[in-house]
PDB file of C-alpha atoms in Angstrom:
ATOM      1  CA  MET A   1      -3.179   7.115 -20.646  1.00 91.00           C
ATOM      2  CA  ARG A   2      -0.420   5.574 -22.187  1.00 94.00           C
ATOM      3  CA  ARG A   3       1.432   7.161 -25.271  1.00 96.00           C
ATOM      4  CA  ARG A   4       3.618   5.225 -27.860  1.00 95.00           C
ATOM      5  CA  TYR A   5       7.367   6.291 -28.018  1.00 96.00           C
ATOM      6  CA  VAL A   6       9.725   5.501 -30.558  1.00 96.00           C
ATOM      7  CA  ILE A   7      13.113   5.130 -29.011  1.00 97.00           C
ATOM      8  CA  SER A   8      16.220   4.864 -30.508  1.00 97.00           C
ATOM      9  CA  TYR A   9      19.710   5.085 -29.748  1.00 97.00           C
ATOM     10  CA  ASP A  10      23.217   5.519 -30.805  1.00 96.00           C
ATOM     11  CA  VAL A  11      25.261   3.996 -27.985  1.00 96.00           C
ATOM     12  CA  SER A  12      29.380   3.599 -28.916  1.00 92.00           C
ATOM     13  CA  ASP A  13      30.356   1.288 -26.082  1.00 96.00           C
ATOM     14  CA  ASP A  14      29.295  -2.237 -26.164  1.00 97.00           C
ATOM     15  CA  LYS A  15      28.701  -2.892 -22.532  1.00 97.00           C
ATOM     16  CA  ARG A  16      26.435   0.289 -22.280  1.00 97.00           C
ATOM     17  CA  ARG A  17      24.647  -0.297 -25.571  1.00 97.00           C
ATOM     18  CA  ALA A  18      23.948  -3.977 -24.354  1.00 97.00           C
ATOM     19  CA  ARG A  19      22.722  -2.832 -20.850  1.00 97.00           C
ATOM     20  CA  LEU A  20      20.628  -0.292 -22.687  1.00 97.00           C
ATOM     21  CA  TYR A  21      19.242  -3.041 -24.947  1.00 97.00           C
ATOM     22  CA  GLN A  22      18.283  -4.999 -22.140  1.00 97.00           C
ATOM     23  CA  LEU A  23      16.732  -2.084 -20.314  1.00 97.00           C
ATOM     24  CA  LEU A  24      14.496  -1.291 -23.261  1.00 97.00           C
ATOM     25  CA  LEU A  25      13.348  -5.076 -23.740  1.00 96.00           C
ATOM     26  CA  GLY A  26      11.615  -4.510 -20.489  1.00 96.00           C
ATOM     27  CA  TYR A  27       9.894  -1.533 -21.663  1.00 96.00           C
ATOM     28  CA  GLY A  28       8.699  -2.105 -25.439  1.00 94.00           C
ATOM     29  CA  ASN A  29       8.946  -3.614 -28.617  1.00 93.00           C
ATOM     30  CA  HIS A  30      12.540  -4.405 -30.459  1.00 93.00           C
ATOM     31  CA  VAL A  31      11.870  -3.236 -34.129  1.00 91.00           C
ATOM     32  CA  GLN A  32      15.059  -2.648 -35.717  1.00 91.00           C
ATOM     33  CA  PHE A  33      18.885  -2.866 -34.545  1.00 93.00           C
ATOM     34  CA  SER A  34      18.702   0.039 -31.998  1.00 96.00           C
ATOM     35  CA  VAL A  35      14.860   1.077 -32.268  1.00 96.00           C
ATOM     36  CA  PHE A  36      12.280   0.178 -30.179  1.00 96.00           C
ATOM     37  CA  PHE A  37       8.385   1.143 -29.655  1.00 95.00           C
ATOM     38  CA  ALA A  38       7.204   1.364 -26.250  1.00 96.00           C
ATOM     39  CA  ASP A  39       3.514   2.401 -24.881  1.00 95.00           C
ATOM     40  CA  LEU A  40       4.563   4.054 -21.562  1.00 97.00           C
ATOM     41  CA  THR A  41       2.169   6.162 -19.163  1.00 97.00           C
ATOM     42  CA  SER A  42       3.698   9.577 -17.781  1.00 97.00           C
ATOM     43  CA  GLN A  43       5.045   7.995 -14.871  1.00 97.00           C
ATOM     44  CA  GLU A  44       6.799   5.120 -16.715  1.00 97.00           C
ATOM     45  CA  LEU A  45       8.426   7.409 -18.952  1.00 97.00           C
ATOM     46  CA  ILE A  46       9.614   9.345 -16.072  1.00 97.00           C
ATOM     47  CA  VAL A  47      11.167   6.255 -14.470  1.00 98.00           C
ATOM     48  CA  LEU A  48      12.740   5.053 -17.902  1.00 98.00           C
ATOM     49  CA  ARG A  49      14.513   8.352 -18.798  1.00 97.00           C
ATOM     50  CA  GLY A  50      16.160   8.293 -15.212  1.00 97.00           C
ATOM     51  CA  ARG A  51      17.149   4.666 -15.997  1.00 98.00           C
ATOM     52  CA  ILE A  52      18.460   5.777 -19.344  1.00 97.00           C
ATOM     53  CA  ARG A  53      20.242   8.346 -17.801  1.00 97.00           C
ATOM     54  CA  ASN A  54      21.977   5.796 -15.581  1.00 97.00           C
ATOM     55  CA  VAL A  55      23.365   3.779 -18.184  1.00 97.00           C
ATOM     56  CA  VAL A  56      24.385   6.312 -21.080  1.00 96.00           C
ATOM     57  CA  ASN A  57      27.158   8.331 -21.221  1.00 96.00           C
ATOM     58  CA  GLU A  58      25.803  12.070 -21.798  1.00 92.00           C
ATOM     59  CA  VAL A  59      28.751  13.016 -23.619  1.00 95.00           C
ATOM     60  CA  GLU A  60      29.365  10.151 -26.153  1.00 96.00           C
ATOM     61  CA  ASP A  61      26.194   8.364 -26.356  1.00 96.00           C
ATOM     62  CA  GLN A  62      22.603   9.645 -27.591  1.00 97.00           C
ATOM     63  CA  CYS A  63      19.081   8.359 -26.918  1.00 97.00           C
ATOM     64  CA  LEU A  64      15.823   9.714 -28.703  1.00 97.00           C
ATOM     65  CA  LEU A  65      12.462   9.447 -27.510  1.00 97.00           C
ATOM     66  CA  VAL A  66       9.749  10.280 -29.850  1.00 95.00           C
ATOM     67  CA  ASP A  67       6.177  10.849 -28.978  1.00 95.00           C
ATOM     68  CA  LEU A  68       3.947   9.465 -31.464  1.00 93.00           C
ATOM     69  CA  GLY A  69       0.626  10.213 -29.732  1.00 92.00           C
ATOM     70  CA  ARG A  70      -1.960   8.122 -27.851  1.00 92.00           C
ATOM     71  CA  GLU A  71      -1.347   4.212 -27.857  1.00 89.00           C
ATOM     72  CA  SER A  72      -4.952   3.876 -28.964  1.00 88.00           C
ATOM     73  CA  ARG A  73      -4.139   5.564 -31.914  1.00 85.00           C
ATOM     74  CA  PRO A  74      -3.383   2.617 -34.607  1.00 81.00           C
ATOM     75  CA  LEU A  75       0.331   2.362 -35.556  1.00 80.00           C
ATOM     76  CA  GLU A  76      -0.271   2.184 -39.431  1.00 78.00           C
ATOM     77  CA  ASN A  77      -1.802   5.344 -39.346  1.00 80.00           C
ATOM     78  CA  THR A  78       1.313   6.965 -38.056  1.00 81.00           C
ATOM     79  CA  LEU A  79       4.078   4.873 -39.607  1.00 82.00           C
ATOM     80  CA  GLU A  80       5.130   5.283 -43.059  1.00 84.00           C
ATOM     81  CA  VAL A  81       7.491   2.225 -44.494  1.00 84.00           C
ATOM     82  CA  VAL A  82       9.750   2.094 -47.141  1.00 88.00           C
ATOM     83  CA  GLY A  83      10.621  -1.352 -47.941  1.00 86.00           C
ATOM     84  CA  ARG A  84       9.025  -4.567 -46.202  1.00 84.00           C
ATOM     85  CA  PRO A  85       6.171  -4.272 -44.150  1.00 83.00           C
ATOM     86  CA  TYR A  86       6.444  -3.473 -40.535  1.00 80.00           C
ATOM     87  CA  GLN A  87       5.310  -6.723 -38.388  1.00 78.00           C
ATOM     88  CA  PRO A  88       4.804  -6.112 -34.915  1.00 75.00           C
ATOM     89  CA  PRO A  89       6.679  -8.969 -32.835  1.00 71.00           C
ATOM     90  CA  ALA A  90       4.339 -11.385 -31.006  1.00 72.00           C
ATOM     91  CA  ARG A  91       4.744 -10.784 -27.236  1.00 65.00           C
ATOM     92  CA  SER A  92       3.921 -13.621 -24.824  1.00 69.00           C
ATOM     93  CA  THR A  93       3.547 -13.767 -20.986  1.00 70.00           C
ATOM     94  CA  ILE A  94       5.559 -16.572 -19.489  1.00 70.00           C
ATOM     95  CA  VAL A  95       4.217 -17.103 -16.099  1.00 70.00           C
TER      96      VAL A  95
END
């Protein structure tokens, strides 16, 4: 069962921030400057946590992973948006 997570980060170093951004692109949708939505199984979450730990400096940086519940739960039931409406990015598969 997949669960939906908000993943946000505050990374001061440009190289680490770029590496974390690239890492998270492989797991979810980039929704704001340093915020992603990701639908992950428990195994994927464990792997992602380890990969994040390999990128961030645990003294200087912070990465928050917030569980929003089951993936099947409509995102619009979870989000409250102030300002322009949230538009999920279109994802396509390139073969």
